[in-house]
Short mmCIF file of C-alpha atoms in Angstrom, two decimals:
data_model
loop_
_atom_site.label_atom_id
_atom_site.label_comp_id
_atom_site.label_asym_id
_atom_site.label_seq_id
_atom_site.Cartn_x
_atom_site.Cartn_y
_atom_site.Cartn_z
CA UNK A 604 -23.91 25.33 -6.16
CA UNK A 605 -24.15 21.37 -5.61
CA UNK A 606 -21.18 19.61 -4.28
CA UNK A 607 -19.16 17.51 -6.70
CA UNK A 608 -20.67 13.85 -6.75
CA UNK A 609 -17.79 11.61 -6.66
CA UNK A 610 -18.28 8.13 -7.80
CA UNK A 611 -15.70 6.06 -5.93
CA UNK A 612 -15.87 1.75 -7.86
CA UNK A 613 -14.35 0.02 -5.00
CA UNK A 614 -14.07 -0.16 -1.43
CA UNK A 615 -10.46 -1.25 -0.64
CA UNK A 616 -8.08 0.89 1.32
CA UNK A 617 -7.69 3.63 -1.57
CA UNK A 618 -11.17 3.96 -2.37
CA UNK A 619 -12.15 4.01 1.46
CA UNK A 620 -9.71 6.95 2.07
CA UNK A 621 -10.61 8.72 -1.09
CA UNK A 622 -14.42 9.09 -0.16
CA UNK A 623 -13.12 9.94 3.41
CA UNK A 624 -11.24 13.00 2.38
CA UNK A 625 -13.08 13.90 -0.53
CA UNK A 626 -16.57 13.76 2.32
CA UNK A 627 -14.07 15.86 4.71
CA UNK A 628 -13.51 18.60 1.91
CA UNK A 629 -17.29 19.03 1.33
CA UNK A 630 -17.87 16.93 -1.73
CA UNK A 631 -20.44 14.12 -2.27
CA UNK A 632 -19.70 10.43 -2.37
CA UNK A 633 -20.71 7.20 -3.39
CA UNK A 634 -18.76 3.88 -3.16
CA UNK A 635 -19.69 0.94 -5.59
CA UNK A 636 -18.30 -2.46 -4.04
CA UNK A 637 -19.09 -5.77 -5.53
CA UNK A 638 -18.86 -7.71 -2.81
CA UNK A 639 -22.26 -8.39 -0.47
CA UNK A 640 -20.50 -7.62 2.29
CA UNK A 641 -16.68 -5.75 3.52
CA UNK A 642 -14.68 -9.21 4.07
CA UNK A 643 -11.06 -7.82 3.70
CA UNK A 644 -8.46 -10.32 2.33
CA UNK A 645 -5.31 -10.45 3.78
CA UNK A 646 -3.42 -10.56 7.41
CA UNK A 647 -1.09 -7.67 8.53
CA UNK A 648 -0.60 -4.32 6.93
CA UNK A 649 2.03 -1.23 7.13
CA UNK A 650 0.79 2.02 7.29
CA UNK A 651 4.30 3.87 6.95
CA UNK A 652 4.73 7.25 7.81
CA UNK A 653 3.67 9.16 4.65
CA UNK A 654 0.52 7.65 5.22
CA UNK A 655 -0.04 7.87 9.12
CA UNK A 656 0.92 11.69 8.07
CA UNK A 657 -2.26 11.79 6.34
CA UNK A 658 -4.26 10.50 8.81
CA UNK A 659 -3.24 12.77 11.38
CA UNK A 660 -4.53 15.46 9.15
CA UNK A 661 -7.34 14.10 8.88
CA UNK A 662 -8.20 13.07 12.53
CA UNK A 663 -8.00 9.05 12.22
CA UNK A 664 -4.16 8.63 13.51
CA UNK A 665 -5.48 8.27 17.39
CA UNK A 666 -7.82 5.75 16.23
CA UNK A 667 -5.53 3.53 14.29
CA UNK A 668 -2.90 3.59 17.17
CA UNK A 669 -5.86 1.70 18.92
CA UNK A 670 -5.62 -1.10 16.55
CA UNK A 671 -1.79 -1.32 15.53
CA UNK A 672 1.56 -1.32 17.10
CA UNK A 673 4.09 1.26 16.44
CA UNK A 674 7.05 -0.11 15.06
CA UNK A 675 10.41 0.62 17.09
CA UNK A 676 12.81 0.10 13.73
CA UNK A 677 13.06 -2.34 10.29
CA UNK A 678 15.71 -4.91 10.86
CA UNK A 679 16.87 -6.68 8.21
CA UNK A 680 18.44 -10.36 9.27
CA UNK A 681 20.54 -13.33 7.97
CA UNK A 682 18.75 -16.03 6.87
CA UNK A 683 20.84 -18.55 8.15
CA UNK A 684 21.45 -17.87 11.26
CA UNK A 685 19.28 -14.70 12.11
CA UNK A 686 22.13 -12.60 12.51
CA UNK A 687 21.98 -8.45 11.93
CA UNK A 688 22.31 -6.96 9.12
CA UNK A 689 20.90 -3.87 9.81
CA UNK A 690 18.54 -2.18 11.75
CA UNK A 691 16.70 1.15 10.54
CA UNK A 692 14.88 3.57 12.96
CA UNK A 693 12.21 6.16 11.64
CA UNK A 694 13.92 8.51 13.99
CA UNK A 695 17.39 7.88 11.96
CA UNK A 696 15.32 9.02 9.05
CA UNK A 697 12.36 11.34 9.44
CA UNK A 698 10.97 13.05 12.07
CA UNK A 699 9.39 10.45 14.66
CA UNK A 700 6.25 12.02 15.11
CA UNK A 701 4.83 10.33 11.86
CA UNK A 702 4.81 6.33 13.07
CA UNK A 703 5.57 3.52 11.28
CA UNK A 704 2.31 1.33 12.28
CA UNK A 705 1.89 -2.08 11.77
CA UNK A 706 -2.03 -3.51 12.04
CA UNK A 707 -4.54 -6.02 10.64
CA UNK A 708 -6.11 -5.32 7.53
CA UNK A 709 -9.46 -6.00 8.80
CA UNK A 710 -8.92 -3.35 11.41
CA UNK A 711 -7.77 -0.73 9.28
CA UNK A 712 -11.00 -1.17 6.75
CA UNK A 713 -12.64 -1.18 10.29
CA UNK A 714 -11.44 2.11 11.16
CA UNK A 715 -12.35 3.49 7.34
CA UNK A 716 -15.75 2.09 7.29
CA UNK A 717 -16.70 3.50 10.52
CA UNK A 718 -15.21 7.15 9.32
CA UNK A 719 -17.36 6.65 5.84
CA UNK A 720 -20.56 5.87 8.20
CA UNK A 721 -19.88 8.75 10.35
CA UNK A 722 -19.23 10.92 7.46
CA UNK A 723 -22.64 9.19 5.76
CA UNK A 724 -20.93 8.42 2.73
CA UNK A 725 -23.39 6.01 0.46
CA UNK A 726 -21.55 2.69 0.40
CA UNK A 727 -23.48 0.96 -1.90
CA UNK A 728 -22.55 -3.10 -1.87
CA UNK A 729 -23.50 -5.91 -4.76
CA UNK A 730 -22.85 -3.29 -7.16
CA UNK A 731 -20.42 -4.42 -9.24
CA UNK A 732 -19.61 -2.56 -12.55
CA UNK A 733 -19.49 -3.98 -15.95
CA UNK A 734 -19.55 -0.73 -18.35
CA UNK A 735 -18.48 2.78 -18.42
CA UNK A 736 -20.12 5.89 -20.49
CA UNK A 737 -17.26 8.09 -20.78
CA UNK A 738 -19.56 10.93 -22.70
CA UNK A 739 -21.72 11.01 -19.79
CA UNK A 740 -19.34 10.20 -16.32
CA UNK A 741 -21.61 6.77 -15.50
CA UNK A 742 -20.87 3.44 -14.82
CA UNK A 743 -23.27 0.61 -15.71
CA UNK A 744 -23.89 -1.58 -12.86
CA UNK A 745 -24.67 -5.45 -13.73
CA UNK A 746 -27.54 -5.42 -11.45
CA UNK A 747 -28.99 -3.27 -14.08
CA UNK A 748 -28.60 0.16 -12.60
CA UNK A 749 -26.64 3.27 -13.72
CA UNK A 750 -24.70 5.45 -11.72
CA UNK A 751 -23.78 9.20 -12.67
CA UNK A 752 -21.26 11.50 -11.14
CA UNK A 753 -19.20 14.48 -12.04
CA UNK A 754 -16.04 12.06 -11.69
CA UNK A 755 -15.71 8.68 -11.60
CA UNK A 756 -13.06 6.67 -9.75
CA UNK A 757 -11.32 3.45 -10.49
CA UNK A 758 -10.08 1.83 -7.38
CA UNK A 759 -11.17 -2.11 -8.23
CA UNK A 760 -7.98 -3.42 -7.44
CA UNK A 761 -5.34 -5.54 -8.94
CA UNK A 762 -7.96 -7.18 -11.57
CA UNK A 763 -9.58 -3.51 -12.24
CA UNK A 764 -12.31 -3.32 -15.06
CA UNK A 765 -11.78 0.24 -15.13
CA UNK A 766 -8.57 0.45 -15.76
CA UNK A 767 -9.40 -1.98 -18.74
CA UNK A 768 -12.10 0.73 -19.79
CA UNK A 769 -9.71 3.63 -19.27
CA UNK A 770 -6.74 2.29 -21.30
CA UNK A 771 -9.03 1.19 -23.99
CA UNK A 772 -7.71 -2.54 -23.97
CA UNK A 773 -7.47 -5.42 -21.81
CA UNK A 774 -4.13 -4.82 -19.84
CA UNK A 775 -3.79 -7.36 -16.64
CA UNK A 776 -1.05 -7.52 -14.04
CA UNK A 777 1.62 -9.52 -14.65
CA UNK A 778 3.08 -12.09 -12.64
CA UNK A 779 6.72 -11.42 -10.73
CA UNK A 780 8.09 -14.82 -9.95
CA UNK A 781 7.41 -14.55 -6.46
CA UNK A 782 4.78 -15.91 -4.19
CA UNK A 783 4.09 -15.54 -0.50
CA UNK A 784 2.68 -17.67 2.15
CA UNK A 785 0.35 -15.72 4.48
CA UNK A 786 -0.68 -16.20 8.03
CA UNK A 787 -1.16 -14.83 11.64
CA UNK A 788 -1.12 -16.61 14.81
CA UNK A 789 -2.09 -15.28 18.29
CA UNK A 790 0.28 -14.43 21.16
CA UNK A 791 -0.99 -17.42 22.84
CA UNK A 792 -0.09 -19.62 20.39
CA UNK A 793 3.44 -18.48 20.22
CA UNK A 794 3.95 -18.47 24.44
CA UNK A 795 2.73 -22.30 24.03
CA UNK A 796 6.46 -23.01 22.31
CA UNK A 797 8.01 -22.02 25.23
CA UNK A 798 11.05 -20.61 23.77
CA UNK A 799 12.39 -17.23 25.69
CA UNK A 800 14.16 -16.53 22.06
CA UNK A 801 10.18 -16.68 20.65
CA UNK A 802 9.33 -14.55 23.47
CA UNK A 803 11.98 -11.97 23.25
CA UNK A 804 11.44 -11.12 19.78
CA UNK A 805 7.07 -10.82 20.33
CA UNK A 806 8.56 -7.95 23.04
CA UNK A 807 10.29 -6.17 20.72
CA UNK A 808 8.06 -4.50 18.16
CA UNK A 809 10.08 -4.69 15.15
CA UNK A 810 9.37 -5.50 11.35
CA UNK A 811 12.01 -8.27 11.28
CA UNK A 812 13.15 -9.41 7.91
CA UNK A 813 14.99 -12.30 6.95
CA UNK A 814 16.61 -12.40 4.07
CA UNK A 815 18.25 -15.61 1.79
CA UNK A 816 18.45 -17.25 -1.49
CA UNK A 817 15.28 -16.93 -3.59
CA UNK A 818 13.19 -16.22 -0.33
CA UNK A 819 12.67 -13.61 2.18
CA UNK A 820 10.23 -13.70 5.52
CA UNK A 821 8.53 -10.92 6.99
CA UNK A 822 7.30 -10.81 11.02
CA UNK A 823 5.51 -8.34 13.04
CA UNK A 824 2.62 -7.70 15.79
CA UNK A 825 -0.27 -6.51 14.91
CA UNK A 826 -3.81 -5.63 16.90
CA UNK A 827 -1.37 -4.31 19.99
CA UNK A 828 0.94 -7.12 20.15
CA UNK A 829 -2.29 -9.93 20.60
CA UNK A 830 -1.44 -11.01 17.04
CA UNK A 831 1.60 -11.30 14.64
CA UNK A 832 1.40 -11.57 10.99
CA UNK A 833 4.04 -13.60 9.23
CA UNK A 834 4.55 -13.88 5.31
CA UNK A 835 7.59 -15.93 3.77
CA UNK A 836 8.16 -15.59 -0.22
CA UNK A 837 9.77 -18.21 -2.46
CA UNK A 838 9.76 -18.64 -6.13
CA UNK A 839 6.28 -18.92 -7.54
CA UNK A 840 4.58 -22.82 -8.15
CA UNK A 841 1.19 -21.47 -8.42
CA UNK A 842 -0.77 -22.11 -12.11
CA UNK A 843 -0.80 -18.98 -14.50
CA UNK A 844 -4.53 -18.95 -13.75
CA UNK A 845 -4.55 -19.49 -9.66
CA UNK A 846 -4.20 -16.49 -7.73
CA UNK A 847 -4.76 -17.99 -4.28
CA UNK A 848 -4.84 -21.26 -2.52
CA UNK A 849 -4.48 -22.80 0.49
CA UNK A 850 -0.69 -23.97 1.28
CA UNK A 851 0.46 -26.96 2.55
CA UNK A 852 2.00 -26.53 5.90
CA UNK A 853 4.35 -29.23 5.74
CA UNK A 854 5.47 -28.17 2.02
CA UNK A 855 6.38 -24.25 4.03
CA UNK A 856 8.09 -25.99 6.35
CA UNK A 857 10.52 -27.97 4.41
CA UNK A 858 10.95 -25.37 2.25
CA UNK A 859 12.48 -23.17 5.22
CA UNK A 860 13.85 -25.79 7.16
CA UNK A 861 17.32 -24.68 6.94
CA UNK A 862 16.67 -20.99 7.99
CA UNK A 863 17.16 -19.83 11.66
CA UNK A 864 15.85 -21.51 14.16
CA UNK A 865 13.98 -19.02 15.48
CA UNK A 866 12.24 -18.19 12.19
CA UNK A 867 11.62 -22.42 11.41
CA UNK A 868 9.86 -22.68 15.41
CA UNK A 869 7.53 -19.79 14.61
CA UNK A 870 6.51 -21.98 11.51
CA UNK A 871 5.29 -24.66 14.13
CA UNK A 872 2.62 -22.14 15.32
CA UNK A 873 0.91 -21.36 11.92
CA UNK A 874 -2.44 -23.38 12.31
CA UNK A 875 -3.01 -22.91 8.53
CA UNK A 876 -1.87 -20.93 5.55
CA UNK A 877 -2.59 -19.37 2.39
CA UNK A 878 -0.55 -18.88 -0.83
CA UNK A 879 -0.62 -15.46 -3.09
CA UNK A 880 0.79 -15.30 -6.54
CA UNK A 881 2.63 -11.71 -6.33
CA UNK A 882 1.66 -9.71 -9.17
CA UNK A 883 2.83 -5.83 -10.63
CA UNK A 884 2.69 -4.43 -13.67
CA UNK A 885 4.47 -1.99 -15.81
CA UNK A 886 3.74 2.10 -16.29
CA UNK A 887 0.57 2.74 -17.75
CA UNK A 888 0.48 5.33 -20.24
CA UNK A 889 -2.14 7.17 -19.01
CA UNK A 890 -4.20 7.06 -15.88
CA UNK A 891 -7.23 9.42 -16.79
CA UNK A 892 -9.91 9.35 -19.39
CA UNK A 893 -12.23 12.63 -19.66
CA UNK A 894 -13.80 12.51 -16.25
CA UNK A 895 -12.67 9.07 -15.19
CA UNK A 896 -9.52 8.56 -12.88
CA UNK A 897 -7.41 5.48 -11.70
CA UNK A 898 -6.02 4.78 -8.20
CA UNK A 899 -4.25 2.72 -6.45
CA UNK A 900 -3.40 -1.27 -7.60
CA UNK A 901 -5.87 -0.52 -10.42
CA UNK A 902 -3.21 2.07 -12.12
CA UNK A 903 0.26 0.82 -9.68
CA UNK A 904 0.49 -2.05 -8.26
CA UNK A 905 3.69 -3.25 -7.91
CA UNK A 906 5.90 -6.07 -5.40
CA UNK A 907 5.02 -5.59 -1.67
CA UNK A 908 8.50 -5.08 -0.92
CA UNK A 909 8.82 -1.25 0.29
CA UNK A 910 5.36 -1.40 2.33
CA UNK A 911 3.92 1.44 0.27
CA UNK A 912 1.17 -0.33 -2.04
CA UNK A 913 -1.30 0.43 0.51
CA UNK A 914 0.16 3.90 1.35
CA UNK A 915 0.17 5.07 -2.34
CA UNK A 916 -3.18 4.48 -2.80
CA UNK A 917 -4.29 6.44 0.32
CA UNK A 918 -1.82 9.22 -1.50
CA UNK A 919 -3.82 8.88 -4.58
CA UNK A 920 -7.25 9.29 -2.48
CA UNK A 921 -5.78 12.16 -0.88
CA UNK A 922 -4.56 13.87 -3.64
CA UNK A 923 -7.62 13.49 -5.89
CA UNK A 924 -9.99 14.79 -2.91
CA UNK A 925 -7.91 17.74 -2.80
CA UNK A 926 -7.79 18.71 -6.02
CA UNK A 927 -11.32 18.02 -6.49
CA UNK A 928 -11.90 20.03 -3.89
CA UNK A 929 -10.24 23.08 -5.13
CA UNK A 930 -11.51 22.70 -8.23
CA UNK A 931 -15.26 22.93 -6.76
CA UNK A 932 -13.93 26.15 -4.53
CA UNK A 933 -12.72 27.82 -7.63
CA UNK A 934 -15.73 27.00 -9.44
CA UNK A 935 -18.02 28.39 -6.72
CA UNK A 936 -16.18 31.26 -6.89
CA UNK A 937 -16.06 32.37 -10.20
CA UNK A 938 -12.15 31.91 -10.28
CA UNK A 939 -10.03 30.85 -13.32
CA UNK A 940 -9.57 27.03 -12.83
CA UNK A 941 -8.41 23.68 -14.68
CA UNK A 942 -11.52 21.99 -16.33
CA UNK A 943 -11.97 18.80 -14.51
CA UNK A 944 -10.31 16.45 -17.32
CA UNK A 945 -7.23 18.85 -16.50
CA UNK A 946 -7.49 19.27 -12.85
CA UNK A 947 -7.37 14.86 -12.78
CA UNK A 948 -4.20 15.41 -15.10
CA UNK A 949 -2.57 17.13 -12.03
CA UNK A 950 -2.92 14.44 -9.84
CA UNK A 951 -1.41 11.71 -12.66
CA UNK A 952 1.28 13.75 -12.83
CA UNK A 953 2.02 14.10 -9.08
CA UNK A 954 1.64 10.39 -8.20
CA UNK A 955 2.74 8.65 -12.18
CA UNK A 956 6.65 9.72 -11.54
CA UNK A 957 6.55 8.97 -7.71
CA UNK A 958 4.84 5.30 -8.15
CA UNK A 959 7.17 4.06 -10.99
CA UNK A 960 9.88 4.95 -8.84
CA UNK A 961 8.55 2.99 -6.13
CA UNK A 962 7.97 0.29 -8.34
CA UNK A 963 11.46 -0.01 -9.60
CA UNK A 964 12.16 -0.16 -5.75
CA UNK A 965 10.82 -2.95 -4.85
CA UNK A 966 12.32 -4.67 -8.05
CA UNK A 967 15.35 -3.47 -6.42
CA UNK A 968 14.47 -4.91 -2.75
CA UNK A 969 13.53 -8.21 -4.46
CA UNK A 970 16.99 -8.64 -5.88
CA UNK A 971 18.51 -7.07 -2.54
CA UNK A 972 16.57 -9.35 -0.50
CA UNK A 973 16.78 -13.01 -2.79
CA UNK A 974 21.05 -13.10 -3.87
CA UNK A 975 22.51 -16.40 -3.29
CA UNK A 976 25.10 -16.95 -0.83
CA UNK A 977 28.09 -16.12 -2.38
CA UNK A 978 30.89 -13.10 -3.11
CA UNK A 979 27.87 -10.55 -3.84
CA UNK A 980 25.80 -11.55 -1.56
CA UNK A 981 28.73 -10.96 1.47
CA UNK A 982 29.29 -7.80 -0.38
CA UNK A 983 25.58 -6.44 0.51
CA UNK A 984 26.07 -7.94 3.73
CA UNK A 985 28.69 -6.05 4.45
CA UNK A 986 27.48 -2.59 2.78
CA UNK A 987 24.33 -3.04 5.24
CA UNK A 988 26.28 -3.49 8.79
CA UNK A 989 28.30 -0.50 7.63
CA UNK A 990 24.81 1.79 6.99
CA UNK A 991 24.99 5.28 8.27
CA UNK A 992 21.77 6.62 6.96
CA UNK A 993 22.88 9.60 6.37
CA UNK A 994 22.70 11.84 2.93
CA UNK A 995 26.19 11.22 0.93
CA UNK A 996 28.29 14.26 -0.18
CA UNK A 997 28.17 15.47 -3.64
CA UNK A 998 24.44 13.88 -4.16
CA UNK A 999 25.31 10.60 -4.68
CA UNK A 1000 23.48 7.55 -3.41
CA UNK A 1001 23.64 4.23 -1.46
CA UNK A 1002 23.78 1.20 -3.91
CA UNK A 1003 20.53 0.22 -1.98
CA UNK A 1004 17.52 2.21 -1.41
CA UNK A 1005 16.97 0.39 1.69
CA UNK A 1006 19.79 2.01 3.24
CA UNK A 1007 19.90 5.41 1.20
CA UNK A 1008 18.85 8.07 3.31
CA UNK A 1009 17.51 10.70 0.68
CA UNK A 1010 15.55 8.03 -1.06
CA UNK A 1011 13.84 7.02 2.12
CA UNK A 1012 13.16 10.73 2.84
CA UNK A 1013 11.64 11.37 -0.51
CA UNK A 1014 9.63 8.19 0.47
CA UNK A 1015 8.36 8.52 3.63
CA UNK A 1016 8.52 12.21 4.15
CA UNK A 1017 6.28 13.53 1.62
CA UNK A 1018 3.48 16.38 2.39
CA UNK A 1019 0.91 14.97 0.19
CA UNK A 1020 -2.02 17.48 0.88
CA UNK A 1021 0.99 20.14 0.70
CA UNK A 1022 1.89 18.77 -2.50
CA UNK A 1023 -1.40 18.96 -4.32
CA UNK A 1024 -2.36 22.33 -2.88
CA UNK A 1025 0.90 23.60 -4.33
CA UNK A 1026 0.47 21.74 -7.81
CA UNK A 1027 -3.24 23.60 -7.79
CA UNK A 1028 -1.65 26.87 -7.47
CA UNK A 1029 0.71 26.69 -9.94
CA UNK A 1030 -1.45 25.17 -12.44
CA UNK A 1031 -4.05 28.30 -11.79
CA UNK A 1032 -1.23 30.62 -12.15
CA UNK A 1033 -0.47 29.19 -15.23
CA UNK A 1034 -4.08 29.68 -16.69
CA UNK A 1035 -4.18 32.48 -15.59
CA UNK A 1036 -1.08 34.31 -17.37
#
């Protein structure tokens, strides 16, 4: 029997771990990416532990840690005057032995691209898709080509055409309110400031959060403490029709000139930033079409503010490789299976509950994060300093998720591959009655 020929459209962080696994568990890939070449867009990434979980499985752990730094704890800060709020450990948490790892983007497609070489996937650039035949599992290629697999997988992003092709209808993301300035700067550039509060806090390998009115700032180290990655958020000024552009450093500055001190120096180092329009959007109602599936931002995306946009779509990739996988076992050996429509159904319905929920989260951390100084906002502050991180009596939960230790748990200590190997059994059992 021939392997499985997955088509993967897309060679972001989902699609790259998708045809990773999927290559691992004996099927055949190709990736279709637009672009002429892998340019990845973007400074730091978090690979939280239900993804670095995965990539121990799957051998490329080791080799990230030789990019990234492992995070000692979140803290989450005053705005004003940098003072705690609260400080989360993974240990406090989960087990320890999944990392929270903080590295540049371009290193982690780095890593993936090297695996998909190694593994010989077909990566397959300038081949950017402008049709689907869902009667025949191919995608039309502009260039004039046509591709065929036994499945076909959307994982173009934010601005996905398959996810237009899937749902039948033009359905694009839709804007949040928020935008974020973007930028790293090298450890050289911050000793040059000659602050020992600068210097203190590039020792400490945290994610450090500020948090304030409207706004919140993000800063960690990335590529082994050479490099830290900085993003600050304020109501969106961008155009309904600019996703990008290059920010005025002066404008960032005055915007954040009343923060701490120690957050408005590190603004001195930026030698130049760039502005994002933050975009989600809502639950799709369906994810899969015949032999065609969604991952990633092309079916989920949603605010940046839990760290796990990048992590669910490695999820997705995981899941679908495995199920694909079993399917093709089963198949081979003359065993009552899912058809492949259904078996695709499995994985919506693993990942379509858990990403919503994730997605209302980080509505949730946006409001957490943004309150004006005032009576609520002192509230939070002081429901945060108090933060036990432990599971409540009776089931009942933090009013944050940020601080609620079940929720985190559910989060960040998932067995994915455990997960869709169990949803497989069940749903062969079930045929099988």
């Amino acid at each position: 029997m021939q392997p499985l020929k997955i088509v993967i459209v897309g060679a972001g962080i989902g699609g790259l771990s998708c045809a990773i696994i999927s290559r691992k568990k004996g099927l055949d890939v190709i990736v279709l990416e637009k672009a002429e070449k892998l340019t990845p867009v973007g400074a730091g990434i978090q690979i939280p532990p239900n993804a670095s979980r995965i990539w121990a499985q799957y051998g490329l752990l080791e080799k990230l840690k030789e990019f990234s730094v492992i995070s000692k704890a979140n803290q989450l800060r005053r705005w004003k005057d940098g003072s705690l709020l609260c400080s989360r450990s993974i240990g406090e948490t989960l087990n320890p032995q999944w990392p929270w790892l903080v590295i540049h983007r371009a290193d982690y497609q780095k890593v993936l691209v090297k695996e998909c070489e190694r593994l010989h996937v077909d990566i397959r650039l300038k081949s950017e898709v402008y049709d689907v035949d869902f009667e025949n599992t191919r995608v039309l290629l502009k260039n004039g080509d046509v591709v065929s697999g036994d499945v076909i997988v959307g994982a173009d992003g934010l601005w996905s055409t398959l996810r237009t092709r899937v749902l039948g209808h033009a359905s694009p993301p839709q804007e949040t309110g928020d935008l974020a300035y973007r930028g790293t700067f090298s450890l050289e550039a911050l000793q040059t400031l000659r602050d020992p509060k600068v210097d203190e806090l590039c020792l400490r390998n945290l994610v450090t959060m500020w948090i304030g009115p409207e706004s919140h700032a993000v800063f960690y180290p990335v590529r082994c403490g050479r490099e830290f990655n900085l993003v600050m958020t304020q109501p969106d000024d961008l155009p309904a029709y600019i996703k990008t552009k290059q920010g005025n450093l002066e404008e960032m500055k005055t915007t954040f000139k009343d923060w701490d001190p120690l957050l408005t120096k590190l603004l001195t180092a930026f030698p130049s930033v760039l502005k994002w329009k933050m975009m989600h959007h809502d639950e799709l109602p369906s994810w899969t079409k015949k032999n065609f599936v969604l991952l990633g931002d092309a079916c989920h995306p949603s605010l940046p503010y839990q760290a796990q946009g990048a992590a669910m779509a490695v999820e997705d990739g995981t899941i679908i490789a495995n199920l694909l996988a079993a399917y093709q076992d089963a198949k081979a050996s003359s065993l009552t299976h899912p058809s492949l429509p259904e078996t695709l159904k499995l994985y919506e319905l693993l990942q379509k509950e858990r990403t919503t929920t994730l997605h209302l989260g980080s509505i949730s951390n946006q409001r957490l994060y943004h309150l004006d100084d005032g009576q609520e906002q002192e509230e939070r502050d002081l429901i945060l300093k108090n933060a036990s991180f432990e599971d409540l009596p009776d089931g009942s939960s933090e009013p944050f998720i940020w601080i609620d230790a079940r929720y985190q748990k559910a989060i960040l200590g998932r067995d994915v591959v455990g997960d869709a190997q169990d949803s497989w059994e069940q749903a062969v059992r079930n045929g099988s009655r």
